[in-house]
PDB file of C-alpha atoms and ligand atoms in Angstrom:
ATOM      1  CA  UNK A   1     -15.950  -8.879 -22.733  1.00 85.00           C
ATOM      2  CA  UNK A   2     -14.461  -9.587 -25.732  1.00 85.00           C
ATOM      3  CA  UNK A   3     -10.596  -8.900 -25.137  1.00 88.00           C
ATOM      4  CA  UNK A   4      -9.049 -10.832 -27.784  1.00 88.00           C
ATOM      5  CA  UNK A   5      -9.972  -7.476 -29.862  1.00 89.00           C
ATOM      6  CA  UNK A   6      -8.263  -5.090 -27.904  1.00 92.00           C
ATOM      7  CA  UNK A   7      -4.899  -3.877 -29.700  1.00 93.00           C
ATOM      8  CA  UNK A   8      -1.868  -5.260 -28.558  1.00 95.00           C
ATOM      9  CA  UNK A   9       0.898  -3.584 -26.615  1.00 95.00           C
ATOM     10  CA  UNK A  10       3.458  -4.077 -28.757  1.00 94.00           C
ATOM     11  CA  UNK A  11       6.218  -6.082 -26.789  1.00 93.00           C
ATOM     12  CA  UNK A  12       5.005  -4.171 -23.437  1.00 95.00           C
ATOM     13  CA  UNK A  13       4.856  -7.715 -21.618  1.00 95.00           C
ATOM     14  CA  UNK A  14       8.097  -9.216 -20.051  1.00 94.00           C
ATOM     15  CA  UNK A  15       7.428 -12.966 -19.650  1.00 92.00           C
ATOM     16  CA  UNK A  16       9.184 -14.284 -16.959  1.00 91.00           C
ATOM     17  CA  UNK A  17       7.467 -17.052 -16.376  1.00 87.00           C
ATOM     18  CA  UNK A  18       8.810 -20.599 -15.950  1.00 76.00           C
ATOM     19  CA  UNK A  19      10.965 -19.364 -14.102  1.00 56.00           C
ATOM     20  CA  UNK A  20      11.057 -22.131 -10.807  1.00 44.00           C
ATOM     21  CA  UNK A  21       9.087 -20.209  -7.826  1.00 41.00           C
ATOM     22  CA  UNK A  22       5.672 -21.736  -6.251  1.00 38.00           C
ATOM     23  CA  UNK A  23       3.748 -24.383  -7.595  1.00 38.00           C
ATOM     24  CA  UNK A  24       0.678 -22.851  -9.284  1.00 37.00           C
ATOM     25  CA  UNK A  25      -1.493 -24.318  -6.254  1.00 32.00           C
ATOM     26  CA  UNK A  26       1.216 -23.127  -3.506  1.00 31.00           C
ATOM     27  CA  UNK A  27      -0.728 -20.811  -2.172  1.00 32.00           C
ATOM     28  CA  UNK A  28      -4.069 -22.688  -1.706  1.00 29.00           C
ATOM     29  CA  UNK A  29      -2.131 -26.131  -0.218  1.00 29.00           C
ATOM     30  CA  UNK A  30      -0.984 -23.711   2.075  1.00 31.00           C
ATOM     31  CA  UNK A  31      -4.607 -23.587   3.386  1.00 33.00           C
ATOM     32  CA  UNK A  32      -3.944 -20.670   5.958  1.00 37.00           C
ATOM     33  CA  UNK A  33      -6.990 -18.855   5.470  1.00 40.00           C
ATOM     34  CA  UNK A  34      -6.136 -15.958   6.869  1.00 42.00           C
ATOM     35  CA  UNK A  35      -3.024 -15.873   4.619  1.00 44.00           C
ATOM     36  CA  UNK A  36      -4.492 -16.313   1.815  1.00 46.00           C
ATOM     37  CA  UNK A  37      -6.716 -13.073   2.427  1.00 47.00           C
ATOM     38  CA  UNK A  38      -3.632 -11.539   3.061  1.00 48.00           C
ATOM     39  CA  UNK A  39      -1.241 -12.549  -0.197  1.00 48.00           C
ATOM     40  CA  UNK A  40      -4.903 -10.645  -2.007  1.00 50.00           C
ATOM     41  CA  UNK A  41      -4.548  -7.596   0.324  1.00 50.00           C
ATOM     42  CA  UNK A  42      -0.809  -7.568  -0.736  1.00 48.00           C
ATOM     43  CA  UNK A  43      -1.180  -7.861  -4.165  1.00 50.00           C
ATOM     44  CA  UNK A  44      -3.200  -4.395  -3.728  1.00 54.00           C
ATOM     45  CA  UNK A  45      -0.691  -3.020  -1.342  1.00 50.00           C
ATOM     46  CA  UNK A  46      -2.186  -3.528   1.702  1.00 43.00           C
ATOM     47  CA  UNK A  47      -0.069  -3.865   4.712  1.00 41.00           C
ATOM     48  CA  UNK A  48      -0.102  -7.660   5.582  1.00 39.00           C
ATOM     49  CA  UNK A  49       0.351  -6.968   9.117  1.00 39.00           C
ATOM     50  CA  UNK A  50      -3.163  -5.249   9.196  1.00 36.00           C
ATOM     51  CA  UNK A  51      -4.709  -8.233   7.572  1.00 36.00           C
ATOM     52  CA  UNK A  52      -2.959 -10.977   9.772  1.00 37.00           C
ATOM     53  CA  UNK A  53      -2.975  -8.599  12.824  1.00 34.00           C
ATOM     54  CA  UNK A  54       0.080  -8.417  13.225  1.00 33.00           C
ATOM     55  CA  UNK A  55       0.498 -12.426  13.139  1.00 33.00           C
ATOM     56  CA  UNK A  56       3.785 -14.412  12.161  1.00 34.00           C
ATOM     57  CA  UNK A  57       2.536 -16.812   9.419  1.00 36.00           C
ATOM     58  CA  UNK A  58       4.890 -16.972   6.870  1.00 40.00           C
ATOM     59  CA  UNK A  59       4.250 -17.678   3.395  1.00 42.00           C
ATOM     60  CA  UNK A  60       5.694 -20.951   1.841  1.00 41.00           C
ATOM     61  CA  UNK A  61       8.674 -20.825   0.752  1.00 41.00           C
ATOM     62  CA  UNK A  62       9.866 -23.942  -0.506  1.00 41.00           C
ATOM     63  CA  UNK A  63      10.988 -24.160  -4.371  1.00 42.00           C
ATOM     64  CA  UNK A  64       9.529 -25.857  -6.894  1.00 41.00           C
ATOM     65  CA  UNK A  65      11.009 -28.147  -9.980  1.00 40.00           C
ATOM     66  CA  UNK A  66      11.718 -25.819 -12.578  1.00 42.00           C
ATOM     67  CA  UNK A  67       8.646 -25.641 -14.794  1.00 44.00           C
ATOM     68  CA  UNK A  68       8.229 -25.979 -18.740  1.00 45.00           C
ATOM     69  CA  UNK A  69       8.833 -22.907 -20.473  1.00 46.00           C
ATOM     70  CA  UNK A  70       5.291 -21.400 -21.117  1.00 50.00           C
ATOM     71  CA  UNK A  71       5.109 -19.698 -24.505  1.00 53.00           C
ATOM     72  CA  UNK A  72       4.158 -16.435 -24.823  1.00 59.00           C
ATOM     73  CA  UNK A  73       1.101 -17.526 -26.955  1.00 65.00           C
ATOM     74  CA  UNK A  74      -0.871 -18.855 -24.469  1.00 82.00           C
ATOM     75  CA  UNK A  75      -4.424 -17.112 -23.324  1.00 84.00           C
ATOM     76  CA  UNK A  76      -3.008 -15.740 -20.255  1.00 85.00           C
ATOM     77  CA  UNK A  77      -0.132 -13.859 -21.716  1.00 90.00           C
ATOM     78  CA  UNK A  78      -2.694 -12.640 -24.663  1.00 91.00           C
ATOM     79  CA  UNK A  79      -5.259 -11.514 -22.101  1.00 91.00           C
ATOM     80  CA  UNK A  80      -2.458  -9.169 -19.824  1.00 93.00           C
ATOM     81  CA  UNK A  81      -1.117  -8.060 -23.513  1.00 95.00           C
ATOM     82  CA  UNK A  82      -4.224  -6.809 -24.189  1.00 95.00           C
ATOM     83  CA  UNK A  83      -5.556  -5.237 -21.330  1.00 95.00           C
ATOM     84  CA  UNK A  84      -2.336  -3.382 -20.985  1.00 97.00           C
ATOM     85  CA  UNK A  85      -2.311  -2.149 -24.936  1.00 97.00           C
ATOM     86  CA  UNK A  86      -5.857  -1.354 -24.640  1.00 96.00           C
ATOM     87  CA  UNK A  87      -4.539   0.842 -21.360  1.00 98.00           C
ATOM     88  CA  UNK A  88      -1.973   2.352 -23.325  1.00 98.00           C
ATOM     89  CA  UNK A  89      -3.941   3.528 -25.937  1.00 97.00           C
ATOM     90  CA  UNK A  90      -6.409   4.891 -23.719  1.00 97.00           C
ATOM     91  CA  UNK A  91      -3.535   6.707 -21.920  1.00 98.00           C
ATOM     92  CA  UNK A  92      -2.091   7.893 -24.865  1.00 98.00           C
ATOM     93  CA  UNK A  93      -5.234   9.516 -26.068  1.00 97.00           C
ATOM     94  CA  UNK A  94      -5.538  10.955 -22.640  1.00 97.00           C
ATOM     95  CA  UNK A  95      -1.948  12.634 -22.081  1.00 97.00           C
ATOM     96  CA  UNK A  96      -2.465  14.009 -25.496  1.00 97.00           C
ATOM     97  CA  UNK A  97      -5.567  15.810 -25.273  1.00 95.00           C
ATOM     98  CA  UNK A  98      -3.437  17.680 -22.494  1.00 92.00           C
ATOM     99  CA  UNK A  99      -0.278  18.223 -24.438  1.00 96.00           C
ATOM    100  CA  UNK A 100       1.435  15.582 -22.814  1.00 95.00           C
ATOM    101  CA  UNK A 101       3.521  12.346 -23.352  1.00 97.00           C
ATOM    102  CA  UNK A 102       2.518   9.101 -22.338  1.00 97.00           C
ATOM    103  CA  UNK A 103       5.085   7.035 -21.936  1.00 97.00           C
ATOM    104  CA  UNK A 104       3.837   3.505 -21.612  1.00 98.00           C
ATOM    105  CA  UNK A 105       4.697   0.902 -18.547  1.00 98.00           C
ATOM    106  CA  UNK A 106       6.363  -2.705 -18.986  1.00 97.00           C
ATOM    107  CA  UNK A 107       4.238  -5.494 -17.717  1.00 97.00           C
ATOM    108  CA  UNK A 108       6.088  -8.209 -16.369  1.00 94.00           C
ATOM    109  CA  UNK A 109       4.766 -11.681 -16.268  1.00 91.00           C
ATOM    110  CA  UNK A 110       5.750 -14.125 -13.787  1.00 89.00           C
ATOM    111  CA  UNK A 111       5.500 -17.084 -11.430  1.00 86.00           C
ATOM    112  CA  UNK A 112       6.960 -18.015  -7.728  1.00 83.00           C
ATOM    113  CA  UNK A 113       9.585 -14.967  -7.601  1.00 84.00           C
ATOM    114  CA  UNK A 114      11.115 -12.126  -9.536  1.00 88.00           C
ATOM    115  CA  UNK A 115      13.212  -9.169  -9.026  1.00 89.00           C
ATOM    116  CA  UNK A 116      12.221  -5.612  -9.520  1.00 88.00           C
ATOM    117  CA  UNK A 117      13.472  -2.093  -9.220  1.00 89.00           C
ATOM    118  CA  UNK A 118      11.566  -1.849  -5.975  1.00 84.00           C
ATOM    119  CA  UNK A 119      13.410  -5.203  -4.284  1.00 84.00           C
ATOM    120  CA  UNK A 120      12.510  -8.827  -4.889  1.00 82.00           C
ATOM    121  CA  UNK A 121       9.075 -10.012  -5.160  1.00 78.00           C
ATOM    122  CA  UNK A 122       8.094 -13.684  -4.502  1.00 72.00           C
ATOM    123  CA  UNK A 123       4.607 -14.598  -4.985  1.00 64.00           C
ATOM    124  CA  UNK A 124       2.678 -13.490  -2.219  1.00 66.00           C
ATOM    125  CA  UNK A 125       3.865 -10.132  -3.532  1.00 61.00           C
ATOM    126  CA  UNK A 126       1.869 -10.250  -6.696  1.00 59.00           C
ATOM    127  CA  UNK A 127       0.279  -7.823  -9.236  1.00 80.00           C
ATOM    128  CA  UNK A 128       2.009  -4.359  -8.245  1.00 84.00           C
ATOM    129  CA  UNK A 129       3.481  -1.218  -9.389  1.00 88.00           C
ATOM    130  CA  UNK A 130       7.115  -0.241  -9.362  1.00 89.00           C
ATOM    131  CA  UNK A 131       7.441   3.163  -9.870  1.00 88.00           C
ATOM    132  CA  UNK A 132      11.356   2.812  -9.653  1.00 90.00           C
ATOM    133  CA  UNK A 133      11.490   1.083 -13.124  1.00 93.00           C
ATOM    134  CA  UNK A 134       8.120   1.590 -14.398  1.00 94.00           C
ATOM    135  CA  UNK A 135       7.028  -1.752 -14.507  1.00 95.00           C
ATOM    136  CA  UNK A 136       3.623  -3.239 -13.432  1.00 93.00           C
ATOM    137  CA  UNK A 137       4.564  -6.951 -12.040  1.00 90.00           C
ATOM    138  CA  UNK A 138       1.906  -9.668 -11.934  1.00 88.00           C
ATOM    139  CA  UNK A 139       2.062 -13.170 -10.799  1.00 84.00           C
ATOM    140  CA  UNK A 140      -0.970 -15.147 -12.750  1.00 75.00           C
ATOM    141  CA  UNK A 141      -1.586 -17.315  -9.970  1.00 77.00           C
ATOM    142  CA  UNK A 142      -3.056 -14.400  -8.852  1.00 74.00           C
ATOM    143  CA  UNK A 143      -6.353 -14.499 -10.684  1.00 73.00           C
ATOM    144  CA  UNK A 144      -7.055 -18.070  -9.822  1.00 73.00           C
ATOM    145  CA  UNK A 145      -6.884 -17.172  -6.185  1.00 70.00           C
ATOM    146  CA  UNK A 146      -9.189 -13.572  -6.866  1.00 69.00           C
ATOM    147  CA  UNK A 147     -11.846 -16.591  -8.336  1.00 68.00           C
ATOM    148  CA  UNK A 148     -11.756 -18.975  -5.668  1.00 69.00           C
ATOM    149  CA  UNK A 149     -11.366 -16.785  -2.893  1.00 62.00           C
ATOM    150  CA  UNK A 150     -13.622 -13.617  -3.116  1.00 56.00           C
ATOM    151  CA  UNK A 151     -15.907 -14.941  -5.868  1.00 57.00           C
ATOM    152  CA  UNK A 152     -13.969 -11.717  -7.909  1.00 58.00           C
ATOM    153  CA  UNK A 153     -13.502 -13.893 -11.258  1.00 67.00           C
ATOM    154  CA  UNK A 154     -14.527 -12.932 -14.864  1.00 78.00           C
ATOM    155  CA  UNK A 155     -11.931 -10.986 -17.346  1.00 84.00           C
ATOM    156  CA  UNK A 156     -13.310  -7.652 -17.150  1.00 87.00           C
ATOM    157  CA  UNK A 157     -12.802  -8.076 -12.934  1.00 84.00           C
ATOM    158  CA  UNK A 158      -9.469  -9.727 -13.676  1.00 86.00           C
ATOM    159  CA  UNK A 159      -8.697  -6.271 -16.262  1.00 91.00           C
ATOM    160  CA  UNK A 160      -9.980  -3.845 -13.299  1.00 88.00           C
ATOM    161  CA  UNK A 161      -6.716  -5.340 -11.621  1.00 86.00           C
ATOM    162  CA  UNK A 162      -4.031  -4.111 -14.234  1.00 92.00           C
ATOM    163  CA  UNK A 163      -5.600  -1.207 -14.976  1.00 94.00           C
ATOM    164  CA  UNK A 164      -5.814  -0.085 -11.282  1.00 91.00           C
ATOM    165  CA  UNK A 165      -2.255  -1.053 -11.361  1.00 92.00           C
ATOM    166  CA  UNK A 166      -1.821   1.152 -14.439  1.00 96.00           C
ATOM    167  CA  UNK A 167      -3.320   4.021 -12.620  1.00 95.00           C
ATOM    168  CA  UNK A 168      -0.306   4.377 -10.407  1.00 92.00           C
ATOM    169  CA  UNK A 169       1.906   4.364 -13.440  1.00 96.00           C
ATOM    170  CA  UNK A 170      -0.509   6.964 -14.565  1.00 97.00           C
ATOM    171  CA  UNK A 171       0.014   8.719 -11.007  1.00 95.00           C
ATOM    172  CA  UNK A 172       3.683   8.320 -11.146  1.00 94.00           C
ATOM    173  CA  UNK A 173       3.577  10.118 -15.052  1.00 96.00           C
ATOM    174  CA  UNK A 174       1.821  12.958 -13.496  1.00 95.00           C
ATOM    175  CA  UNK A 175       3.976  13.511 -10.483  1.00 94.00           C
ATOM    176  CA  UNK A 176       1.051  12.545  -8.109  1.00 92.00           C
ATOM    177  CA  UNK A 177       3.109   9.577  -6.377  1.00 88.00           C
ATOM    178  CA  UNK A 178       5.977  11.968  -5.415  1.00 89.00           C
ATOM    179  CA  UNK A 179       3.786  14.381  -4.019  1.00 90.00           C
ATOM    180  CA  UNK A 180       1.978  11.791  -1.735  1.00 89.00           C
ATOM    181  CA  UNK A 181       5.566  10.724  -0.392  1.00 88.00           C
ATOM    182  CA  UNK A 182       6.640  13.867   0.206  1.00 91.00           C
ATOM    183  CA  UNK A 183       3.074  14.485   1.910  1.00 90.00           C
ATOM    184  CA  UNK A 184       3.565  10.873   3.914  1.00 88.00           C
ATOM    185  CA  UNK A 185       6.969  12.195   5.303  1.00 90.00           C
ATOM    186  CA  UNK A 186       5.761  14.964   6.892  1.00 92.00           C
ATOM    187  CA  UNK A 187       2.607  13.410   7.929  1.00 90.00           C
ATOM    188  CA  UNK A 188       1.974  13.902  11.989  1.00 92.00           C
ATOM    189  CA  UNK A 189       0.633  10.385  12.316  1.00 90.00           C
ATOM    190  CA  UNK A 190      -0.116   7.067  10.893  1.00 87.00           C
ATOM    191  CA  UNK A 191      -3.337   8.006  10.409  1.00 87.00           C
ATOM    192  CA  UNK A 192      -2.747  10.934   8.440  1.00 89.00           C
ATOM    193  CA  UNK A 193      -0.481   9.029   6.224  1.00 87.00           C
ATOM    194  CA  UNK A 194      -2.828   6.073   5.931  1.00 86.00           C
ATOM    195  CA  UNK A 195      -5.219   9.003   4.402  1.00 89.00           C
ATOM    196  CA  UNK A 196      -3.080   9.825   1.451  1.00 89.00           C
ATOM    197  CA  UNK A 197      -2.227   6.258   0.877  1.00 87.00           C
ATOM    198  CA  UNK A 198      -6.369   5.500   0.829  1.00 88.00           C
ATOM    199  CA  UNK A 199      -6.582   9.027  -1.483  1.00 92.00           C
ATOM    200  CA  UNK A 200      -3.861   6.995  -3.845  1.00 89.00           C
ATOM    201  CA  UNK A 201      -5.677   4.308  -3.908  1.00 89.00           C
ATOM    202  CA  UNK A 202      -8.944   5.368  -4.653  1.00 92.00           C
ATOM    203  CA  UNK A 203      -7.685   7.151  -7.125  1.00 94.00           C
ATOM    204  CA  UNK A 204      -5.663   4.125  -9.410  1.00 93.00           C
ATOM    205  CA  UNK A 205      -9.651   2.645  -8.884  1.00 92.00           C
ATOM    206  CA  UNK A 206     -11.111   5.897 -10.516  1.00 95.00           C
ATOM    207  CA  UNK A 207      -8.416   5.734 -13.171  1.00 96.00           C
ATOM    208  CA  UNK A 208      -9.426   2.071 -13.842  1.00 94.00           C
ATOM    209  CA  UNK A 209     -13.296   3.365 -13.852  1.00 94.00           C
ATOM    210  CA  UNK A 210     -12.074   5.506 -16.261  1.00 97.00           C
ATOM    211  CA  UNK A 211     -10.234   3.059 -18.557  1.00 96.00           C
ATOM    212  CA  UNK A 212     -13.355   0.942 -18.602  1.00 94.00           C
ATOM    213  CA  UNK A 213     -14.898   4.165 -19.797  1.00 94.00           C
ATOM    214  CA  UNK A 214     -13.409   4.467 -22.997  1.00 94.00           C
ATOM    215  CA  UNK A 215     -13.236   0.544 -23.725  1.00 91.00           C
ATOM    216  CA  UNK A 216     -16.792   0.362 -23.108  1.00 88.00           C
ATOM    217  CA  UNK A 217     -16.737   3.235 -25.913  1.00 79.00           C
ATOM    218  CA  UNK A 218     -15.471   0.700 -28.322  1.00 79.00           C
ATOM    219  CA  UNK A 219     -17.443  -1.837 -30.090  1.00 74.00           C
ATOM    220  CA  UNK A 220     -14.394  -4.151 -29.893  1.00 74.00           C
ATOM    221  CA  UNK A 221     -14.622  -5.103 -26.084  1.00 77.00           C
ATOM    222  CA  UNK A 222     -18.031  -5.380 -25.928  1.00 81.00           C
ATOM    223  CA  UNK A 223     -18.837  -4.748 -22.690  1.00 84.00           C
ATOM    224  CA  UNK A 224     -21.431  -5.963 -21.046  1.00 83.00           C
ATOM    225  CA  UNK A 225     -23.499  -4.917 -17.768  1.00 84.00           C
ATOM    226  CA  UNK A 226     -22.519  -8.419 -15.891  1.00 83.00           C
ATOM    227  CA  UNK A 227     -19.085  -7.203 -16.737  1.00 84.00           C
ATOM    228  CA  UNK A 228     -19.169  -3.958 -14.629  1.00 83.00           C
ATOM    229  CA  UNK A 229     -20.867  -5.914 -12.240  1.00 83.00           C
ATOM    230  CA  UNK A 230     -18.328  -8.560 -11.944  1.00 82.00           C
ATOM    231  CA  UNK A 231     -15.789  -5.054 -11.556  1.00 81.00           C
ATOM    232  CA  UNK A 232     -17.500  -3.342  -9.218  1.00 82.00           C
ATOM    233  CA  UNK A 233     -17.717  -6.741  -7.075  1.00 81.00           C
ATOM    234  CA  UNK A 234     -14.142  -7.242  -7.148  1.00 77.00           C
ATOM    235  CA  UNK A 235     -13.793  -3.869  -6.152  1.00 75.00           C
ATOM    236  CA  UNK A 236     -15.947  -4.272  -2.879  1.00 75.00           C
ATOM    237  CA  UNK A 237     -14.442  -7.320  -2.075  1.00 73.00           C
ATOM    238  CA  UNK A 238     -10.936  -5.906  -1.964  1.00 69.00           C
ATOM    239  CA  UNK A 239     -12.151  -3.012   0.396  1.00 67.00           C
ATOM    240  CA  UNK A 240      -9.916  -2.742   3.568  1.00 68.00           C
ATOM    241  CA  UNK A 241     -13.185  -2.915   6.095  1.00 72.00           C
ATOM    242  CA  UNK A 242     -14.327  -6.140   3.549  1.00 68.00           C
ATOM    243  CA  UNK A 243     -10.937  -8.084   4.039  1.00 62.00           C
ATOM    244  CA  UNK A 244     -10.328  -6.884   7.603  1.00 66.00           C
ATOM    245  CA  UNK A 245     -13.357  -8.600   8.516  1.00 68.00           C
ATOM    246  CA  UNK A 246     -12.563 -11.755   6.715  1.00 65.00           C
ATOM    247  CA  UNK A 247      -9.293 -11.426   8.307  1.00 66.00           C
ATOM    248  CA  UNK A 248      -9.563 -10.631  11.685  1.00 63.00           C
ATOM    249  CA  UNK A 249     -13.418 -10.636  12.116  1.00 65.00           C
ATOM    250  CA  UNK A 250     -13.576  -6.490  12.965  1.00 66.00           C
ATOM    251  CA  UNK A 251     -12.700  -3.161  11.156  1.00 67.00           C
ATOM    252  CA  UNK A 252     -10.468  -0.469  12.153  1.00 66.00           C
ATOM    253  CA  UNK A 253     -10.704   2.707   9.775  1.00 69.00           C
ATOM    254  CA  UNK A 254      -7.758   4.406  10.715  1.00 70.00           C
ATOM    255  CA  UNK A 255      -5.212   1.687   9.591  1.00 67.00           C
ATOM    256  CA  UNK A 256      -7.027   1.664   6.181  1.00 70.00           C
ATOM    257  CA  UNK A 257      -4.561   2.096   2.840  1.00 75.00           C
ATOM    258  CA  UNK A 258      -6.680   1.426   0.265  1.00 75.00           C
ATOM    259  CA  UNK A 259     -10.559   2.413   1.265  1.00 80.00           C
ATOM    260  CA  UNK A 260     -13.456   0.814   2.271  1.00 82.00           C
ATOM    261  CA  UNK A 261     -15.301  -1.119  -0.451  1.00 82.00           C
ATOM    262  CA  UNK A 262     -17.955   1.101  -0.167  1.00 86.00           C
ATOM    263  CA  UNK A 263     -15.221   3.899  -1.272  1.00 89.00           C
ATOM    264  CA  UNK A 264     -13.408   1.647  -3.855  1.00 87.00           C
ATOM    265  CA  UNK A 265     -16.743   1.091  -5.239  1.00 89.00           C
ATOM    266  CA  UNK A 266     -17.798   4.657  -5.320  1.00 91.00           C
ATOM    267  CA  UNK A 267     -14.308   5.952  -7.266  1.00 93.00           C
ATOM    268  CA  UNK A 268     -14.006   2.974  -9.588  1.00 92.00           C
ATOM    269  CA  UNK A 269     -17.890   4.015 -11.150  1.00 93.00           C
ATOM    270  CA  UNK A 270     -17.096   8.053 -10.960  1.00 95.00           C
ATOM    271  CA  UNK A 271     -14.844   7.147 -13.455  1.00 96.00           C
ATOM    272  CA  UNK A 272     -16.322   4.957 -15.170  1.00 94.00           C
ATOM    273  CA  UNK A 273     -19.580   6.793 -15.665  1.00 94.00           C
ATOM    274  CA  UNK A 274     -16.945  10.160 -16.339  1.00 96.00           C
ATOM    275  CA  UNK A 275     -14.825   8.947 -17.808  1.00 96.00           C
ATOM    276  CA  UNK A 276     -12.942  11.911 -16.856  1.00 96.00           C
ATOM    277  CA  UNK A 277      -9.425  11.758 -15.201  1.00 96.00           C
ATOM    278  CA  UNK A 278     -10.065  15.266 -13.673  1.00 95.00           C
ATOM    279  CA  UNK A 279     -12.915  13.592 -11.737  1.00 96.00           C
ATOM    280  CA  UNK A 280     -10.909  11.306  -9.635  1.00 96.00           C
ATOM    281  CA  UNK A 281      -9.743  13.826  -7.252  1.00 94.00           C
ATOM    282  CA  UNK A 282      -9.510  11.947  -4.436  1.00 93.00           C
ATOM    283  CA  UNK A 283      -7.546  14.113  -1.928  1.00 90.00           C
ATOM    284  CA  UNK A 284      -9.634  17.088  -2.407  1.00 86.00           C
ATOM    285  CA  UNK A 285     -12.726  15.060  -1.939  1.00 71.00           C
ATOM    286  CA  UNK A 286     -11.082  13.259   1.592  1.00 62.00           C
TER     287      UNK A 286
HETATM  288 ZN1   ZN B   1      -3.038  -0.019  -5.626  1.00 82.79          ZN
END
């Protein structure tokens, strides 16, 4: 993938880096396994108590030294500022076709700890969506662990991430996200309301499937098939029955949020081969 020709997103990424927080390696000197699975699962939303089962590990907390300012040239800033203009013009083209306004998210950078509209985040929090202040926040420590940890490395993997975060701005644009809460209030049991939260899910994948559907349009990214592959790994290995198992050695369906990798999988290529929004309709289809 060639990202470096992606268009930029203009000022669209915050860097807060620098910051103090957690040492870049924090999280692996830690060396809780099990935690480690579940800072991943968080970073996608997944309730750590599910992965941990329900366990008291805590995640370090301890400070450190300031560190050097990092300027907002280097690759890793480049790389999130060009996934997330190369989302925004997709986006854009999308909401337009419709008669409607994109109006693009902020990506905020950081390391260790932040604050967001949504509370504060330290790192174990990671790559998420705030749809309180429209911000996507992502901790680059992040991708490091997604390499070492589930064998999910490789940029266009690494992209799948921000644009799946993307697709819940997306969601929250369209109105879906308030619709799910409302649906999750009046849900009649955890199960029910585990359903929409997998539907969400699955559908921020399918939006990402269908990002990667228009880049792989352009001769600038030059996408390649170990790309998708490298994708559609990450996306199995961050399937609720696939991290469950590393976390607590069995599956249990009904306390799934974000689908089984088999279902992450499936939604992430419908719309990518589509790459048709209107395809990813994920609570019909469950
Ligand atoms: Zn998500």
């Amino acid at each position: 993938m060639d990202w470096k020709n992606l268009p930029s997103s203009g000022g669209g990424v915050q860097d807060r880096r620098g910051g103090g927080g957690l040492p870049g390696g924090g999280i692996a000197v830690g060396g809780i396994g099990g935690l480690v699975i579940a800072l991943i699962a968080m970073f996608f939303g997944v309730d750590p108590s599910v992965i941990l089962g329900g366990g008291s590990q805590t995640a370090p907390t301890q400070q450190s030294q300031t560190q050097a300012q990092t300027p907002a040239s280097d690759e890793s800033y480049q790389f999130v500022d060009r996934i997330l203009g190369s989302t925004n013009q997709v986006w854009t083209g999308i909401f337009k076709q419709s008669g409607r306004t994109y109006t693009k998210p902020t990506l905020v950078l950081f390391t260790g700890g932040t604050t967001s509209g949504c509370g504060n985040a330290d790192s174990s929090v990671g790559p998420f969506y705030c749809p309180l202040d429209n911000k996507v926040y992502l901790d680059t420590s992040f991708f490091a662990t997604m390499q070492k940890r589930l064998g999910g490395g490789g940029d266009f993997a690494f992209a799948y991430v921000i644009a799946h975060e993307v697709g819940h701005h997306v969601q929250n644009e369209l109105g879906i996200a308030d619709q799910v809460e409302r649906a999750q209030r009046q849900a009649r049991s955890e199960a029910e309301s585990n359903r929409y939260s997998v539907a969400l899910e699955l559908q921020a994948d399918c939006f990402a499937g269908v990002w990667g559907n228009k880049v792989r349009g352009t001769e600038a990214a030059n996408l390649t098939d170990a790309d998708i592959t490298q994708a559609l790994n990450t996306a199995a290995a961050i399937g609720d029955d696939a991290l469950q198992r590393q976390g607590q050695g069995y599956v249990v369906p009904d306390s799934f949020t974000h689908g089984s990798s088999q279902q992450r999988v499936t939604w992430f290529k419908r719309g990518f081969t589509s790459g048709d929004p209107s395809q990813c309709d994920t609570f019909k289809a469950s």
